[in-house]
Amino acid sequence: MGTTEAYTFYGTQLEELTEDELWAKKPVPVEEQVATDKQGRRRFHGAFTGGFSAGYFNTVGSEEGWTPATFRSTRAEKEAKRQQRPEDFMDDEDQEVFGIAPKVLRARQEYKKATIGGHGSTSLEGLLRPVRDTVGVLLLRRMGWRPGQGVGPRQTAAEKRRRRQVAGRAEEEEEPEDDLEGVTFAPDDLTSLTVAPKTNTYGMGYVGLATPFSLFEPPKPVMNAAVGGVRGQAFGVGAFEREDDDIYAADDMSRYDFFLESANENRKRRNDEKRAEIEKKRRHGESKCLENFAEAKEKMATATFYPPPQVPKHFVPKHGVKQTRFSEQKPQVAQKLAERRGRHDLSAEQRGVLVGEVERKTESLVRKPVPVLDFEVVPAELQLGQFNPFSHNPEKLKRYQQYLTLRKMKQTDKLVCLQPPELTEWEKSRELNEFEQAAVLFRPLAAQISDRFVSASTLVGSEETPTHTEQSPVEESVKAAKLKMFGKMTRDIAPWQPCALLCKRFNVPEPNSGVVASGSKKKAGFSVFDFLAAQPAETPKVPDEKQPEASSSQAKPEEAASAADPESRQPQPQLQQLPPPKPREVFTTEKMTVEDKMDLFKSVFLSSSEDEEEPPEEPPPKRRSSPARGVFKSLDLMAPRAEKPKVAAPPPAEQPEAPAAARSDLYGPALPPARPSAPAEASAAPGRSREEVLGRWVEKQRKKEKKSRDSSRSRERKSKKKHKKHKHHHRSP
Amino acid sequence: MAAEIVEALSSCIRTIDCKQGAVRAVRFNADGSYCLTCGSDRKIKLWNPNKNLLLKTYPGHGKEAMDVAGSCDSAKLVSCGADKMVIIWDVATGQSLRRYRGHATVVSCVRFNEDSSVVISGSHDNSVRIWDTRSNIYDPIQILNDAKDSITSIQVTENKILTGSVDGKIREYDLRAGQLTTDTLGEATTSVTYTRDGQCVLASCADASVRLIDTTAGELLNEFRGHTTKDYCVETATGPGDSTILCGSSDGCVWIWELVTGNVLGKLTHSSLPTVVPSLSINPSANQVLTASEGCIKLWGEMSPEDILICDD
């Protein structure tokens, strides 16, 4: 170790060669020595086998093939447009120190060229300025030197100029006209010569080939085609020779002198010539130009003037004011117009007179029987304070009044006789339509309110003051309630369609979801017109009329069955002769279609024997068959009945089975017991005897019997019911 | 059994002066531990009636509050008032969450449905409006325009909406069956409610009677008389256990009848003066009844042991 420490080793030690190897290893001949890159690939080839090699066998691909740059939509990143650089096509080793584009820190081209020395030319000098002036500068200042001036004795202007010319810095621009005598100037400051360091090995003064043009310099005037866009000289000019002007490259007449005088003399001479010419002109009176003024070289453009057009000789000036419809007519013109009666000014009657067919037409109109009516009574609709739709036309208003009177008597068709004969048939029917609409719209307030409210008299004193001549069905149900005849009489069942969202919120399936609701969806939000629209078009009696329909014949079959059950179970003697539950034909149209379908279904799929069988009744209401619960579970039924026979009995679930067993012939669930209070109250009710109650039921039966005869009355009722049905649909969307 | 209940109810265990003008309605919440009052001073108050504690006040109605109801989870309230508005309140913060405008006049009664996703309000404009609380719809999702006079009370069950109106009819809207059943009572109905089994409807009428109507057939099962109503709207309810019927009266008492017999079992004398008892509420989980008359509410029934201590001081 001690010996080795004394040495310092540089480089990599070659491995020792054994004796055998020494001879076994042949030196590689020069032609077989190839340069490889880091990866061991051959980079350089012979001049005839491809030369310089790059990429993957001189391709841009790889062993797997050429992989294009991954596609990226330019829509997302439009601004980040990829610009290809030479480096993209280089390998890493190309950019290393020994590669073709080594990436090392080095000065840029402009800094390479930067000159050292010179006055204020280098950036270095600009950067490093002394804080204080040097002693030399201070001394110079004391002696009267100023920055920017040269050093030396003061000179006259001429002397200064001469020196400048000698130095080759003569500026032609400054041209002191007059040399003031006795005024001396400081000499020019001389800048030390800027010496550019020679960085190349060219001959002295050789510039080399430069690029033909630069963007930032003005283009050279003319280029000789022979030069081929290359300026400069291919071969340098010797240090002792002068460079010739390249007369072929840039030939311009301005380069030639045409006078044997200096530029200064030339200018002076031209000025003198001009002045002499102007003087001469002025003298001859050719120029109006004032002294010291020169005539403009270009004439100023003057605006061209066009003369007005020639008025024809026979033209007479006259102005006529245009007549409009609204301006006042001249009296004579108005009179003339009034006298003239055109075809359109004549009425149909007058035209008829002219044509000659008057007699017959008027005759026919007159012959029509005009109803003798008392039109003197002003209808409530037209009384004071009510809005009047036809107030602008008194004739029409009168007719409207007549119409209202006729309407009350339901003889609106007779209005045609009252309408003036001048009106055409179309006008007449249109007026009738107008009246109809107006009568619906402009009803007195009382009528509107009566639609929405039930008057107190119908509620409280329904017995003594029946407002309508025919018995109102509302009263009937109220009467039934008064008589404590609750149940079928007081109950009205109508279909109602809850909206889809409501069903969703209540978590129930939407009923009749298959049936398309006939009514349009109602607009949400409050509006007084809702109330107006909700009113039926007819008189306020209409809602009343629907009541008995609903109470007598049920809207739905299942409901009918449930309602029919208690009825048939009434053990009261007068109700024994009740008709059986109404046949299905009475039900609504929709239901009928369903049943029709069922019939069809049965006729196809069931045997005829089954068909003849009575269709099974709906299952009895659950409540009847289930054991007592809720309110009724704690009841001792026998005890209260024994004590208080007047109080209504509890529901019949707990009733002893005896009556049902006794009437085993009856079909369906057990019948409820007689309600003890009912007959007593019915008999006690004033003005309504048992016969009357009975009569009502009997009447229904009769009605049913009459059905086969298809009396007009029943048909009418039926149609009414259908009408009502639709209305219900409409109201409960 | 009914007599026992009456005896239990007959003791007034708490009297609270609400200090909010006339108390229009008093309501227990869903589990019966709190109660709500709405007064004529336009405020709604939340109380713990057992402890005589005022928990929160909900101001925000423009006119007097007419009715209030708590949601099933007691997180929200819904109230209505004479300002035609239906307001949903957040119980904890006291902020109004939604305000529904659409009624033309005084909104007299309001209820949540079972899972409190829908609010149903009845008004003196004869309409019942159904408002959705979940979606962002501020218009009624359905309007029930069948009534011919003011709606006085609403009762909502799982799939039925029961309304009572001054035109003397009670209407039952069955969502499942898609039908409207109208029962004529012949007298202006001031309050309707289902019995707990849902088989019967209890309706108090303006002719000083309470009627028990069978929902299946519409028959009158019983009628309870004896109290006076004058022209007031009084509420009726079935007592705890469904064996008794309670109804407010204009003589300052709440009358109690036995459901089956119709016998008068007793009276809860709210005040000795003949003032009307317009509202009463049955505790859904305990044997308690709240009554309201004029400016104060009274709690009747049994007291839980922990509350007795507070009662002493």
PDB file of C-alpha atoms in Angstrom, chain B residues 111-268:
ATOM      1  CA  ARG B 111    -104.506  19.309   7.910  1.00  0.00           C
ATOM      2  CA  PHE B 112    -101.501  17.279   6.900  1.00  0.00           C
ATOM      3  CA  ASN B 113    -101.990  13.891   5.363  1.00  0.00           C
ATOM      4  CA  GLU B 114    -100.626  10.819   7.079  1.00  0.00           C
ATOM      5  CA  ASP B 115     -97.008  11.157   6.019  1.00  0.00           C
ATOM      6  CA  SER B 116     -97.170  14.945   5.919  1.00  0.00           C
ATOM      7  CA  SER B 117     -96.395  15.162   2.237  1.00  0.00           C
ATOM      8  CA  VAL B 118     -99.571  17.002   1.415  1.00  0.00           C
ATOM      9  CA  VAL B 119    -101.413  19.852   3.061  1.00  0.00           C
ATOM     10  CA  ILE B 120    -105.167  20.099   2.706  1.00  0.00           C
ATOM     11  CA  SER B 121    -106.845  23.338   3.529  1.00  0.00           C
ATOM     12  CA  GLY B 122    -110.457  24.366   3.556  1.00  0.00           C
ATOM     13  CA  SER B 123    -111.682  27.869   3.267  1.00  0.00           C
ATOM     14  CA  HIS B 124    -114.709  30.106   3.377  1.00  0.00           C
ATOM     15  CA  ASP B 125    -114.408  30.409  -0.403  1.00  0.00           C
ATOM     16  CA  ASN B 126    -116.105  26.971  -0.547  1.00  0.00           C
ATOM     17  CA  SER B 127    -113.023  25.270  -1.855  1.00  0.00           C
ATOM     18  CA  VAL B 128    -110.670  22.694  -0.467  1.00  0.00           C
ATOM     19  CA  ARG B 129    -107.181  23.063  -1.820  1.00  0.00           C
ATOM     20  CA  ILE B 130    -104.519  20.439  -1.757  1.00  0.00           C
ATOM     21  CA  TRP B 131    -100.925  21.621  -1.657  1.00  0.00           C
ATOM     22  CA  ASP B 132     -97.868  19.559  -2.232  1.00  0.00           C
ATOM     23  CA  THR B 133     -95.095  20.093   0.286  1.00  0.00           C
ATOM     24  CA  ARG B 134     -92.392  18.100  -1.393  1.00  0.00           C
ATOM     25  CA  SER B 135     -92.128  19.417  -4.911  1.00  0.00           C
ATOM     26  CA  ASN B 136     -91.512  22.994  -5.836  1.00  0.00           C
ATOM     27  CA  ILE B 137     -95.115  23.613  -6.807  1.00  0.00           C
ATOM     28  CA  TYR B 138     -96.680  26.489  -4.990  1.00  0.00           C
ATOM     29  CA  ASP B 139    -100.038  26.142  -6.671  1.00  0.00           C
ATOM     30  CA  PRO B 140    -102.596  23.715  -5.366  1.00  0.00           C
ATOM     31  CA  ILE B 141    -102.250  20.319  -6.968  1.00  0.00           C
ATOM     32  CA  GLN B 142    -105.997  19.842  -6.786  1.00  0.00           C
ATOM     33  CA  ILE B 143    -108.968  21.966  -5.877  1.00  0.00           C
ATOM     34  CA  LEU B 144    -112.139  20.380  -4.550  1.00  0.00           C
ATOM     35  CA  ASN B 145    -114.894  22.740  -5.531  1.00  0.00           C
ATOM     36  CA  ASP B 146    -117.892  20.641  -4.676  1.00  0.00           C
ATOM     37  CA  ALA B 147    -119.020  22.418  -1.561  1.00  0.00           C
ATOM     38  CA  LYS B 148    -121.662  25.092  -1.894  1.00  0.00           C
ATOM     39  CA  ASP B 149    -120.728  26.892   1.274  1.00  0.00           C
ATOM     40  CA  SER B 150    -117.791  27.463   3.588  1.00  0.00           C
ATOM     41  CA  ILE B 151    -115.671  24.527   4.591  1.00  0.00           C
ATOM     42  CA  THR B 152    -115.565  24.291   8.348  1.00  0.00           C
ATOM     43  CA  SER B 153    -113.459  21.265   9.012  1.00  0.00           C
ATOM     44  CA  ILE B 154    -111.325  18.670   7.317  1.00  0.00           C
ATOM     45  CA  GLN B 155    -110.255  15.257   8.402  1.00  0.00           C
ATOM     46  CA  VAL B 156    -107.659  13.228   6.541  1.00  0.00           C
ATOM     47  CA  THR B 157    -107.010   9.533   6.882  1.00  0.00           C
ATOM     48  CA  GLU B 158    -104.831   7.148   4.989  1.00  0.00           C
ATOM     49  CA  ASN B 159    -106.749   7.417   1.755  1.00  0.00           C
ATOM     50  CA  LYS B 160    -109.756   9.567   2.470  1.00  0.00           C
ATOM     51  CA  ILE B 161    -110.434  13.226   2.839  1.00  0.00           C
ATOM     52  CA  LEU B 162    -113.490  14.178   4.826  1.00  0.00           C
ATOM     53  CA  THR B 163    -114.856  17.686   4.680  1.00  0.00           C
ATOM     54  CA  GLY B 164    -117.704  19.324   6.483  1.00  0.00           C
ATOM     55  CA  SER B 165    -119.285  22.469   5.181  1.00  0.00           C
ATOM     56  CA  VAL B 166    -121.960  24.955   6.063  1.00  0.00           C
ATOM     57  CA  ASP B 167    -124.184  23.763   3.218  1.00  0.00           C
ATOM     58  CA  GLY B 168    -125.135  20.895   5.492  1.00  0.00           C
ATOM     59  CA  LYS B 169    -123.218  18.167   3.787  1.00  0.00           C
ATOM     60  CA  ILE B 170    -120.247  16.075   4.613  1.00  0.00           C
ATOM     61  CA  ARG B 171    -118.162  14.939   1.708  1.00  0.00           C
ATOM     62  CA  GLU B 172    -115.865  12.020   1.751  1.00  0.00           C
ATOM     63  CA  TYR B 173    -113.311  11.878  -1.050  1.00  0.00           C
ATOM     64  CA  ASP B 174    -112.054   8.359  -1.387  1.00  0.00           C
ATOM     65  CA  LEU B 175    -108.775   8.374  -3.255  1.00  0.00           C
ATOM     66  CA  ARG B 176    -108.549   4.642  -3.560  1.00  0.00           C
ATOM     67  CA  ALA B 177    -112.013   4.167  -5.002  1.00  0.00           C
ATOM     68  CA  GLY B 178    -111.995   7.468  -6.852  1.00  0.00           C
ATOM     69  CA  GLN B 179    -115.377   8.542  -5.638  1.00  0.00           C
ATOM     70  CA  LEU B 180    -116.981  11.313  -3.749  1.00  0.00           C
ATOM     71  CA  THR B 181    -119.637  10.395  -1.224  1.00  0.00           C
ATOM     72  CA  THR B 182    -121.858  13.232  -0.143  1.00  0.00           C
ATOM     73  CA  ASP B 183    -124.028  12.816   2.908  1.00  0.00           C
ATOM     74  CA  THR B 184    -126.674  15.388   3.572  1.00  0.00           C
ATOM     75  CA  LEU B 185    -127.190  16.239   7.187  1.00  0.00           C
ATOM     76  CA  GLY B 186    -129.577  19.081   6.584  1.00  0.00           C
ATOM     77  CA  GLU B 187    -127.818  21.334   9.016  1.00  0.00           C
ATOM     78  CA  ALA B 188    -124.663  23.366   8.753  1.00  0.00           C
ATOM     79  CA  THR B 189    -121.815  21.156   9.809  1.00  0.00           C
ATOM     80  CA  THR B 190    -119.276  22.774  12.089  1.00  0.00           C
ATOM     81  CA  SER B 191    -116.930  19.899  12.710  1.00  0.00           C
ATOM     82  CA  VAL B 192    -116.423  16.465  11.268  1.00  0.00           C
ATOM     83  CA  THR B 193    -114.186  13.714  12.486  1.00  0.00           C
ATOM     84  CA  TYR B 194    -113.787  10.022  12.050  1.00  0.00           C
ATOM     85  CA  THR B 195    -114.056   7.669  14.928  1.00  0.00           C
ATOM     86  CA  ARG B 196    -110.816   5.874  15.511  1.00  0.00           C
ATOM     87  CA  ASP B 197    -111.804   2.767  13.625  1.00  0.00           C
ATOM     88  CA  GLY B 198    -112.760   4.878  10.616  1.00  0.00           C
ATOM     89  CA  GLN B 199    -116.180   3.255  10.372  1.00  0.00           C
ATOM     90  CA  CYS B 200    -118.202   6.217  11.491  1.00  0.00           C
ATOM     91  CA  VAL B 201    -118.201   9.946  11.069  1.00  0.00           C
ATOM     92  CA  LEU B 202    -118.957  12.248  13.909  1.00  0.00           C
ATOM     93  CA  ALA B 203    -120.436  15.562  12.845  1.00  0.00           C
ATOM     94  CA  SER B 204    -121.460  18.454  14.998  1.00  0.00           C
ATOM     95  CA  CYS B 205    -124.266  20.434  13.496  1.00  0.00           C
ATOM     96  CA  ALA B 206    -125.440  23.966  13.936  1.00  0.00           C
ATOM     97  CA  ASP B 207    -128.745  22.810  15.368  1.00  0.00           C
ATOM     98  CA  ALA B 208    -126.978  21.836  18.599  1.00  0.00           C
ATOM     99  CA  SER B 209    -126.599  18.204  17.797  1.00  0.00           C
ATOM    100  CA  VAL B 210    -123.787  15.784  17.224  1.00  0.00           C
ATOM    101  CA  ARG B 211    -124.505  13.024  14.773  1.00  0.00           C
ATOM    102  CA  LEU B 212    -122.831   9.713  14.354  1.00  0.00           C
ATOM    103  CA  ILE B 213    -123.066   8.613  10.742  1.00  0.00           C
ATOM    104  CA  ASP B 214    -122.150   5.232   9.408  1.00  0.00           C
ATOM    105  CA  THR B 215    -119.693   5.684   6.548  1.00  0.00           C
ATOM    106  CA  THR B 216    -120.701   2.558   4.700  1.00  0.00           C
ATOM    107  CA  ALA B 217    -124.369   3.226   4.222  1.00  0.00           C
ATOM    108  CA  GLY B 218    -124.715   6.796   5.384  1.00  0.00           C
ATOM    109  CA  GLU B 219    -127.177   5.881   8.085  1.00  0.00           C
ATOM    110  CA  LEU B 220    -127.586   7.806  11.267  1.00  0.00           C
ATOM    111  CA  LEU B 221    -126.401   5.669  14.135  1.00  0.00           C
ATOM    112  CA  ASN B 222    -126.914   8.027  16.981  1.00  0.00           C
ATOM    113  CA  GLU B 223    -127.565  11.626  17.803  1.00  0.00           C
ATOM    114  CA  PHE B 224    -126.300  13.497  20.813  1.00  0.00           C
ATOM    115  CA  ARG B 225    -128.110  16.500  22.083  1.00  0.00           C
ATOM    116  CA  GLY B 226    -128.207  18.667  25.127  1.00  0.00           C
ATOM    117  CA  HIS B 227    -125.500  21.210  24.569  1.00  0.00           C
ATOM    118  CA  THR B 228    -125.953  24.609  23.014  1.00  0.00           C
ATOM    119  CA  THR B 229    -124.133  26.033  20.070  1.00  0.00           C
ATOM    120  CA  LYS B 230    -125.853  29.317  19.315  1.00  0.00           C
ATOM    121  CA  ASP B 231    -124.054  30.481  16.189  1.00  0.00           C
ATOM    122  CA  TYR B 232    -120.652  29.209  17.109  1.00  0.00           C
ATOM    123  CA  CYS B 233    -118.525  26.627  15.421  1.00  0.00           C
ATOM    124  CA  VAL B 234    -117.814  24.009  18.022  1.00  0.00           C
ATOM    125  CA  GLU B 235    -115.664  20.976  17.628  1.00  0.00           C
ATOM    126  CA  THR B 236    -116.458  17.439  18.463  1.00  0.00           C
ATOM    127  CA  ALA B 237    -114.287  14.414  18.998  1.00  0.00           C
ATOM    128  CA  THR B 238    -114.407  10.891  20.242  1.00  0.00           C
ATOM    129  CA  GLY B 239    -112.904  10.590  23.657  1.00  0.00           C
ATOM    130  CA  PRO B 240    -110.046   8.343  24.635  1.00  0.00           C
ATOM    131  CA  GLY B 241    -111.014   4.756  23.960  1.00  0.00           C
ATOM    132  CA  ASP B 242    -113.751   5.659  21.495  1.00  0.00           C
ATOM    133  CA  SER B 243    -116.526   5.015  23.989  1.00  0.00           C
ATOM    134  CA  THR B 244    -117.385   8.615  24.613  1.00  0.00           C
ATOM    135  CA  ILE B 245    -118.251  11.605  22.495  1.00  0.00           C
ATOM    136  CA  LEU B 246    -117.053  15.059  23.418  1.00  0.00           C
ATOM    137  CA  CYS B 247    -118.310  18.308  22.048  1.00  0.00           C
ATOM    138  CA  GLY B 248    -117.751  21.919  22.895  1.00  0.00           C
ATOM    139  CA  SER B 249    -120.664  24.061  23.832  1.00  0.00           C
ATOM    140  CA  SER B 250    -121.526  27.690  24.122  1.00  0.00           C
ATOM    141  CA  ASP B 251    -122.284  27.383  27.815  1.00  0.00           C
ATOM    142  CA  GLY B 252    -118.625  27.207  28.800  1.00  0.00           C
ATOM    143  CA  CYS B 253    -118.570  23.435  29.095  1.00  0.00           C
ATOM    144  CA  VAL B 254    -117.488  20.419  27.122  1.00  0.00           C
ATOM    145  CA  TRP B 255    -120.229  17.850  27.074  1.00  0.00           C
ATOM    146  CA  ILE B 256    -119.512  14.161  27.235  1.00  0.00           C
ATOM    147  CA  TRP B 257    -121.917  11.506  26.008  1.00  0.00           C
ATOM    148  CA  GLU B 258    -121.733   7.800  25.986  1.00  0.00           C
ATOM    149  CA  LEU B 259    -121.367   6.703  22.378  1.00  0.00           C
ATOM    150  CA  VAL B 260    -123.777   3.808  22.437  1.00  0.00           C
ATOM    151  CA  THR B 261    -126.596   5.080  24.570  1.00  0.00           C
ATOM    152  CA  GLY B 262    -126.330   8.771  23.949  1.00  0.00           C
ATOM    153  CA  ASN B 263    -126.561   9.495  27.671  1.00  0.00           C
ATOM    154  CA  VAL B 264    -124.859  12.559  28.972  1.00  0.00           C
ATOM    155  CA  LEU B 265    -122.029  11.322  31.128  1.00  0.00           C
ATOM    156  CA  GLY B 266    -120.755  14.620  32.321  1.00  0.00           C
ATOM    157  CA  LYS B 267    -119.405  18.008  31.515  1.00  0.00           C
ATOM    158  CA  LEU B 268    -115.991  19.544  31.730  1.00  0.00           C
TER     159      LEU B 268
END
